[in-house]
Short mmCIF file of C-alpha atoms and ligand atoms in Angstrom, two decimals:
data_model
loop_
_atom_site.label_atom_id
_atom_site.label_comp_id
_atom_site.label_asym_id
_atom_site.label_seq_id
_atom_site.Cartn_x
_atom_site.Cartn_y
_atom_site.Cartn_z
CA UNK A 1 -3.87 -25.61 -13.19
CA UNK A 2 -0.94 -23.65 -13.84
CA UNK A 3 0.59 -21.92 -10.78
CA UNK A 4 2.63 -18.70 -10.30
CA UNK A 5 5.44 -20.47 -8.80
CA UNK A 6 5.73 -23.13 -11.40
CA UNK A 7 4.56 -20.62 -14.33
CA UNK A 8 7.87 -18.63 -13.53
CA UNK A 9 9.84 -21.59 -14.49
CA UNK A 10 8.68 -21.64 -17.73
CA UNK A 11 9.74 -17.83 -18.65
CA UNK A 12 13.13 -17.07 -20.05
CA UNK A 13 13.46 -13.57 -18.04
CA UNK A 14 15.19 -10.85 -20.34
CA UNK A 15 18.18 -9.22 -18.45
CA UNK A 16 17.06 -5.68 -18.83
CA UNK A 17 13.95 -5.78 -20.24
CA UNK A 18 10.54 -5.61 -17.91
CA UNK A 19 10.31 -8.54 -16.49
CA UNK A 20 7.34 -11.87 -15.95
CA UNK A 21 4.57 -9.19 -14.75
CA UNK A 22 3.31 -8.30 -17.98
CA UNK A 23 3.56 -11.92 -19.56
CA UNK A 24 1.27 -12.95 -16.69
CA UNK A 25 -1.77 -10.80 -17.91
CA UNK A 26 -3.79 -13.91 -17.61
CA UNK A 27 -7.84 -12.17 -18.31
CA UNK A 28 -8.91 -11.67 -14.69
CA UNK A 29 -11.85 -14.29 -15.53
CA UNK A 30 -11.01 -16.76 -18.07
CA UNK A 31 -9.49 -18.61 -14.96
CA UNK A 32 -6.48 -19.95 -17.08
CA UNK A 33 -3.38 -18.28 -18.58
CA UNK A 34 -2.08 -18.37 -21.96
CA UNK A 35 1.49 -16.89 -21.38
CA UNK A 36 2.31 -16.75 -24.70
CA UNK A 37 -0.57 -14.58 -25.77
CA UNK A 38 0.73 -11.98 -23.33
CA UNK A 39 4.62 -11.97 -23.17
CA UNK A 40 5.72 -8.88 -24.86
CA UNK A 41 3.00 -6.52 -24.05
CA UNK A 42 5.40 -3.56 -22.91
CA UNK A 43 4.11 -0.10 -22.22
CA UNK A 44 2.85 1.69 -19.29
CA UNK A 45 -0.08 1.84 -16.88
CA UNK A 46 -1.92 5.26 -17.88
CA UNK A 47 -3.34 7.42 -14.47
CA UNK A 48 -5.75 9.37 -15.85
CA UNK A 49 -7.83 5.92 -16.73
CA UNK A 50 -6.78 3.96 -13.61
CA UNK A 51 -7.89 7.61 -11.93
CA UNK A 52 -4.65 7.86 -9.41
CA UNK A 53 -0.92 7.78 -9.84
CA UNK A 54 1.45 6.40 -7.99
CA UNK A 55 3.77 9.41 -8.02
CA UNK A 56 1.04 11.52 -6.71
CA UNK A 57 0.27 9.22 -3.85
CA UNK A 58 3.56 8.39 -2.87
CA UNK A 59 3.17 12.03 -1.57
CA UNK A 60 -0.29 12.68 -0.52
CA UNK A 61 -1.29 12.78 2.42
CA UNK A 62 -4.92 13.50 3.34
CA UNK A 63 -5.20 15.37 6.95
CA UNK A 64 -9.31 15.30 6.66
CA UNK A 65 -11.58 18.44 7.36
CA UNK A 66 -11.52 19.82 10.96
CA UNK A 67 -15.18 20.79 12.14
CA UNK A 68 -15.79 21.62 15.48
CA UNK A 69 -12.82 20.03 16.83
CA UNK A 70 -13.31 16.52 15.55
CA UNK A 71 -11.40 15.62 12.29
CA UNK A 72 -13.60 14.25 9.51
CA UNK A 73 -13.12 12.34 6.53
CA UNK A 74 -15.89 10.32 4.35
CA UNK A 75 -14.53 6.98 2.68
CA UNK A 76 -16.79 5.39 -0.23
CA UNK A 77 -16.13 1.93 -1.11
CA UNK A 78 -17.03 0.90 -4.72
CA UNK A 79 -15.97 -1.23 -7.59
CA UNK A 80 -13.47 -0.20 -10.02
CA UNK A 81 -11.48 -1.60 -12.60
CA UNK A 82 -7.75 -0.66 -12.26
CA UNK A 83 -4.61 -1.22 -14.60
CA UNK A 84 -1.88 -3.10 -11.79
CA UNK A 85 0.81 -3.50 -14.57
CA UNK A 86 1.24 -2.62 -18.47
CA UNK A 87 -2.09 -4.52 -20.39
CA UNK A 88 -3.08 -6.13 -16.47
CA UNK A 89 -6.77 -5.16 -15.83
CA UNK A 90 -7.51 -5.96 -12.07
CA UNK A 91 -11.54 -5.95 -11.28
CA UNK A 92 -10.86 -4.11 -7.93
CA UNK A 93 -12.53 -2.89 -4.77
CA UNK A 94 -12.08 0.62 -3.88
CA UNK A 95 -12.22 3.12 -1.26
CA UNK A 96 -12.66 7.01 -2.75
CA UNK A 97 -11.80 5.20 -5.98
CA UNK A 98 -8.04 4.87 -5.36
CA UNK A 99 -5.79 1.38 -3.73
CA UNK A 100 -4.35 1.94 -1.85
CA UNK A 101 -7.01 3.89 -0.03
CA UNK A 102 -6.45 7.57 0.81
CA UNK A 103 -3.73 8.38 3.50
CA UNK A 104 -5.38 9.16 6.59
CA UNK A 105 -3.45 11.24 8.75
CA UNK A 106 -4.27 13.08 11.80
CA UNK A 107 -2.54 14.02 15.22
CA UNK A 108 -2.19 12.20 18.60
CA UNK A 109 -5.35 12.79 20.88
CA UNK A 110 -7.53 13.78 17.90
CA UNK A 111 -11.29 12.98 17.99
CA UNK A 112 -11.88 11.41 14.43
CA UNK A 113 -15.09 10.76 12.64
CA UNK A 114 -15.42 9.04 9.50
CA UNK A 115 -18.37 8.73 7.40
CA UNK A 116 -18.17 5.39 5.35
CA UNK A 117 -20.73 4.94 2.82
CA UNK A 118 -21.12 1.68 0.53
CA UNK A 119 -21.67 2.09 -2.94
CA UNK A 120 -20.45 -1.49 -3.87
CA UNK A 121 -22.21 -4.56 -4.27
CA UNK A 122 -20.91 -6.23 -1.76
CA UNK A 123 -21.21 -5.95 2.51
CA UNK A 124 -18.15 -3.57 3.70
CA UNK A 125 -16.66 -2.20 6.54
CA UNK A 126 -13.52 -0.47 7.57
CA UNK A 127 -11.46 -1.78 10.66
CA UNK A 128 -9.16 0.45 11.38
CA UNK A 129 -5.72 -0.39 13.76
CA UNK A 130 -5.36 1.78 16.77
CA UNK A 131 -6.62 1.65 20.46
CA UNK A 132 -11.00 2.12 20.19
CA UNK A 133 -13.78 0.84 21.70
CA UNK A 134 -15.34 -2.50 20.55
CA UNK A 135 -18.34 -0.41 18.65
CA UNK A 136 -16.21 1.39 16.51
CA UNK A 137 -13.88 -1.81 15.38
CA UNK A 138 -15.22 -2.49 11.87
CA UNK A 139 -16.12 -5.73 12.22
CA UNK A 140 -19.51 -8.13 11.13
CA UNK A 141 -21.15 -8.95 14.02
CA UNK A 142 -19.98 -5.68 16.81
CA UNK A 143 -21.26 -2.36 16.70
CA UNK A 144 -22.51 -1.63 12.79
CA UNK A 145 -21.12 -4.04 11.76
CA UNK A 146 -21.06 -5.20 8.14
CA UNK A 147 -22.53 -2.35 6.16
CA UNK A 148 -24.70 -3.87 3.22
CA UNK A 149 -24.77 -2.09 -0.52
CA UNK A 150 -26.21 1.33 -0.40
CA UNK A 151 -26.00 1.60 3.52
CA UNK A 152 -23.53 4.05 5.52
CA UNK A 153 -22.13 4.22 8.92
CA UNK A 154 -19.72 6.98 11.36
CA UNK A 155 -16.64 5.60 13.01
CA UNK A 156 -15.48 7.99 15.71
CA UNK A 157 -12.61 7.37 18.16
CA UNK A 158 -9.71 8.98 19.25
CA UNK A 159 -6.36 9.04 17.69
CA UNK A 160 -4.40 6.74 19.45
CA UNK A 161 -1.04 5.92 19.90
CA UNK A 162 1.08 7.90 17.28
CA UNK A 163 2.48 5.54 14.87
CA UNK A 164 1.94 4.57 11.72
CA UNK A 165 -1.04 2.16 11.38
CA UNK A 166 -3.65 1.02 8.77
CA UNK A 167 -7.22 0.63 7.56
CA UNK A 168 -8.62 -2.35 5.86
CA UNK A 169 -12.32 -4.03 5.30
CA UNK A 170 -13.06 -7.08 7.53
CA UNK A 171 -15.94 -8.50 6.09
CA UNK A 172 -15.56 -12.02 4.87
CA UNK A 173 -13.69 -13.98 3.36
CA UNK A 174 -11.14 -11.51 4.99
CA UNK A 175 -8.50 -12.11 2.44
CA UNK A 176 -10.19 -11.63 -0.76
CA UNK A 177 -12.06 -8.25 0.98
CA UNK A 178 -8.40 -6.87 1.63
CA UNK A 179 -6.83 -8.15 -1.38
CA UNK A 180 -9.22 -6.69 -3.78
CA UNK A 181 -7.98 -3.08 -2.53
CA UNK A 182 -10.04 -2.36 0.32
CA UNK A 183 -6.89 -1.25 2.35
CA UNK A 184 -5.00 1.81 3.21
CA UNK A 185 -2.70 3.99 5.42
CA UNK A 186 -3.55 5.76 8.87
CA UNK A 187 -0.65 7.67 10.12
CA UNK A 188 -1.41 9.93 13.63
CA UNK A 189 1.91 11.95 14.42
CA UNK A 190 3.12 12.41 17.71
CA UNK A 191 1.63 15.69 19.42
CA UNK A 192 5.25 17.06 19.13
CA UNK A 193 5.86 15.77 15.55
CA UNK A 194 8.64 14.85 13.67
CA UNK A 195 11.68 16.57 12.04
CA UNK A 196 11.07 18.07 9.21
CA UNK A 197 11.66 15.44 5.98
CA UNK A 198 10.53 14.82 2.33
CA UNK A 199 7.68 12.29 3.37
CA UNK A 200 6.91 9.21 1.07
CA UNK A 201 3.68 6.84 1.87
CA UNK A 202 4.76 3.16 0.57
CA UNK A 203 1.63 0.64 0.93
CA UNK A 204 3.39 -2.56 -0.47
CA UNK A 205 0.51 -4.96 -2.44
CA UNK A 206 0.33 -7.49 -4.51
CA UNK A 207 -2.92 -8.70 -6.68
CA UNK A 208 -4.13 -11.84 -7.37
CA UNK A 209 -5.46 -11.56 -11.16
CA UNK A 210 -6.32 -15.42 -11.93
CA UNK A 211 -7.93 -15.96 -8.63
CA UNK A 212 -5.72 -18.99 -7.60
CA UNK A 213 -5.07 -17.24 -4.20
CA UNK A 214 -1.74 -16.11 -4.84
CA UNK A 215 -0.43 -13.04 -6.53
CA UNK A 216 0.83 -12.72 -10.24
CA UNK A 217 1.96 -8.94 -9.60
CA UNK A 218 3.59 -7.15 -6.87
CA UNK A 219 4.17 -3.65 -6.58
CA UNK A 220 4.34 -0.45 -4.23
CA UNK A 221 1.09 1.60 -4.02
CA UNK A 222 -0.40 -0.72 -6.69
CA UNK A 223 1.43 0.00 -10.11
CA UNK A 224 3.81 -2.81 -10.96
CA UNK A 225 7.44 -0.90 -11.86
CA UNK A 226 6.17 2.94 -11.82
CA UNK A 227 9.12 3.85 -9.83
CA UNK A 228 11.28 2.06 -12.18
CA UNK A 229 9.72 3.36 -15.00
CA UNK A 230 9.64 6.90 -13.60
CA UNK A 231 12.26 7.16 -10.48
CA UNK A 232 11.31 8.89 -7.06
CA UNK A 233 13.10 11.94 -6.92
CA UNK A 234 14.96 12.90 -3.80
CA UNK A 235 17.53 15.39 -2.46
CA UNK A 236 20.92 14.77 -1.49
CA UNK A 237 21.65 15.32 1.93
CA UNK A 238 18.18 16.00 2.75
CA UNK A 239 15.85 13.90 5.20
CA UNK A 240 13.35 11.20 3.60
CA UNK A 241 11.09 9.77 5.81
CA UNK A 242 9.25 6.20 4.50
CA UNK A 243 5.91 5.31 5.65
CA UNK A 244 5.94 1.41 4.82
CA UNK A 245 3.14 -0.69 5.14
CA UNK A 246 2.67 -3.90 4.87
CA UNK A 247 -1.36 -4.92 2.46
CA UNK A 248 -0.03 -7.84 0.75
CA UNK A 249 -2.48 -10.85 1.05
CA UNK A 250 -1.64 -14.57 0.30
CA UNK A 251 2.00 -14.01 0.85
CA UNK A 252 3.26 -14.21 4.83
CA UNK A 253 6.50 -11.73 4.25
CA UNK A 254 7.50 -8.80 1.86
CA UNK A 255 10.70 -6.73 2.19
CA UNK A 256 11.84 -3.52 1.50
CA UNK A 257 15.44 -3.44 0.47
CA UNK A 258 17.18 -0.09 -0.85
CA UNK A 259 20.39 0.30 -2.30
CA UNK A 260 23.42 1.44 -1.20
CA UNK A 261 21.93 3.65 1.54
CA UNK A 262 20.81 2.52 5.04
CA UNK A 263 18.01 3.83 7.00
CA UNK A 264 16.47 4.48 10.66
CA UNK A 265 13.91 1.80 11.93
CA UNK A 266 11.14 2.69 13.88
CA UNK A 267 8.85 -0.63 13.59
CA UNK A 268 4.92 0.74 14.02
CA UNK A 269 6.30 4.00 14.21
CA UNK A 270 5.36 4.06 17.99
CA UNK A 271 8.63 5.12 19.48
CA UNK A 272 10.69 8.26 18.33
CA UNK A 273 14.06 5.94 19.30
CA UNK A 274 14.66 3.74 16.12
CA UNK A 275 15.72 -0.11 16.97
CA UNK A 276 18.25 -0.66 13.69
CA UNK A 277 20.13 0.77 10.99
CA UNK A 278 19.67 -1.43 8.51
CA UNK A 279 19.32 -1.52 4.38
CA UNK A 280 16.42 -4.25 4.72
CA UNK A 281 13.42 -4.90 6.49
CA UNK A 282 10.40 -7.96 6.55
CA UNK A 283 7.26 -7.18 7.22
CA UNK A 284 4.58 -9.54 7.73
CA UNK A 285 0.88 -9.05 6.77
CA UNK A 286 -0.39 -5.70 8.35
CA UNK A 287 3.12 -4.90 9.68
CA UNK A 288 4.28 -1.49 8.80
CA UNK A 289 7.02 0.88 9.97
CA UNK A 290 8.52 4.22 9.60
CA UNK A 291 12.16 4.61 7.84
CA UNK A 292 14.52 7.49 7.77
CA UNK A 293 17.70 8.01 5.73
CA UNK A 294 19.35 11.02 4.01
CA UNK A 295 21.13 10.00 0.83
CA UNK A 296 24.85 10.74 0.65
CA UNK A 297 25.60 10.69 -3.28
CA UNK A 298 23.77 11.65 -6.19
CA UNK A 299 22.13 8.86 -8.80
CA UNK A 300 19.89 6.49 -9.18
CA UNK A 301 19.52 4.09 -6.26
CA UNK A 302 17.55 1.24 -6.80
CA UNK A 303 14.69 -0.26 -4.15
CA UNK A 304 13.15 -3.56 -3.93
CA UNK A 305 11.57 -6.46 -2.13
CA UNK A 306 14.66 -9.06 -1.20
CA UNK A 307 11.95 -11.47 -2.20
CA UNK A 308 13.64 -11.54 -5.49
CA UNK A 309 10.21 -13.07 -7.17
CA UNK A 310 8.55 -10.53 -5.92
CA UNK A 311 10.84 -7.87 -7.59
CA UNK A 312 10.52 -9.85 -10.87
CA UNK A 313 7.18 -9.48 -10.45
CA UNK A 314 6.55 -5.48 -9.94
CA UNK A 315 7.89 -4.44 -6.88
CA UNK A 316 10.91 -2.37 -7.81
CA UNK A 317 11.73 0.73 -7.85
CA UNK A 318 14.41 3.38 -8.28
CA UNK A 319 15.39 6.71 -5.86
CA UNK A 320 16.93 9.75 -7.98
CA UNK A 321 18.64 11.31 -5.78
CA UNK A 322 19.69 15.21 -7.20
CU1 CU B 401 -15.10 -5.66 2.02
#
């Protein structure tokens, strides 16, 4: 069977044109690849059909609904094809219909109840990182445990520490429950907050379309190249602040590399002191971090995993900085 690794080989890459992502549109069930059928299939991943952008999430946050004093959010998990690259149809697993996942995001000390109901046809949970009792951990086995087809459940715990953190299902097998989308942000800001800045959520991912356990596309918040195809926009001068997390299965490291600029470091965004200034950082599976740089010049700044396969492969991006 054909692998990525030795598939890449075989593919003159164009300087300049969109790269091996598209050519490796293998049918997500034939279970083999035909490269040549695919190479060539340029064009762009329409939102309204996938039913999310990336350019909308890259920015939304959701802060929940606050009733009586406990902060509330309901999370559906369900199956949903998505578009991961131009013409590359991804059966995926969903929560609220979106992968990543919504972007949770509440304050330190916060009571926090989430209703989690499973409209797939699989078991589900949601494990969530943070400090919680056993009970509320998300796992098969503890507390509610897995939560079967049609069946719901409440999580409730307090937000704690501040720090950026994340969600995922842990049913099994782990990997293909997190790698099929069931993954997603959980910021909880420090009870004095931060400075003011143009906030970006970045959940790096990766999907594994032929089933071979490893990934044929890579990308930020799920769309190979949108940010290439369609920059992030940015002010000069002004403070961007880079919630970067870590979903990619099968893979042990991804990177985030930007260009010409350097940023702040806060790893797990659980101190307000960063440790580095820095232009690149790894991230293993479920790390994340908080980054902060203002941009000096004005242009078009380009951002990427320094895994350069990766890159090839969808996970590039440009800053336009005005
Ligand atoms: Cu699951």
């Amino acid at each position: 069977m054909l692998s990525r690794r030795n598939f890449l080989c075989r593919i003159p890459l164009v300087a300049g044109a969109l790269p091996a992502a598209q050519a490796i549109a293998a049918e997500p069930h034939d279970g083999h690849m035909d490269p040549a059928a695919h190479v060539g299939a340029m064009g762009t991943v329409d939102p309204a059909a996938n039913g999310f952008d990336p350019h909308a999430i890259v920015r939304d946050f959701d802060e929940g609904v606050m009733r009586g004093g406990v902060r509330e959010w309901e999370l559906v998990a369900d199956e949903k094809e998505i578009e991961v690259a131009p013409g590359v149809k991804y059966a995926a697993w969903a929560y609220n219909g979106r992968v990543p996942g919504p972007t949770l995001r509440a304050r330190e000390g916060d009571r926090l109840r989430i209703r989690f109901v499973n409209a797939a046809d699989h078991p589900h949970t949601i494990h969530f990182h943070g400090i919680h009792t056993a009970r509320m951990d998300g796992v098969p086995g503890v507390g509610a445990g897995n939560i079967e087809p049609g069946q719901e459940t409440v999580y409730e715990f307090d937000a704690e520490p501040f720090g950026l953190h994340l969600y995922h299902c842990h049913s099994i097998p782990l990997a293909d429950h997190i790698a099929k989308g069931l993954y997603g942000a959980f910021v909880i800001d420090p009870k004095q907050g931060r400075p003011e800045a143009d906030e970006l959520i970045m959940v790096m991912n990766g999907f594994d379309t032929n089933f071979d356990r490893s990934n044929e596309v890579y990308a930020v918040n799920t769309v190979a190249f949108a940010y290439q195809q369609q920059p992030i926009r940015v002010k000069r001068d002004e403070l961007v602040r880079i919630y970067l997390v870590n979903a990619l299965e099968f893979d042990l490291v991804n990177s985030f590399h930007v260009h010409a600029n350097f940023f702040h470091y806060f790893p797990t965004g659980t101190s307000l002191e960063p440790t580095e200034l820095t232009d690149t950082v790894i991230q293993g599976q479920g790390q994340r971090g908080i980054l902060e740089l203002r941009f000096p010049y004005e242009g078009k700044y380009m951002f990427h995993a320094h895994v350069s396969e990766f890159a090839e492969l969808g996970w590039m991006g440009f800053f336009e900085v005005v």
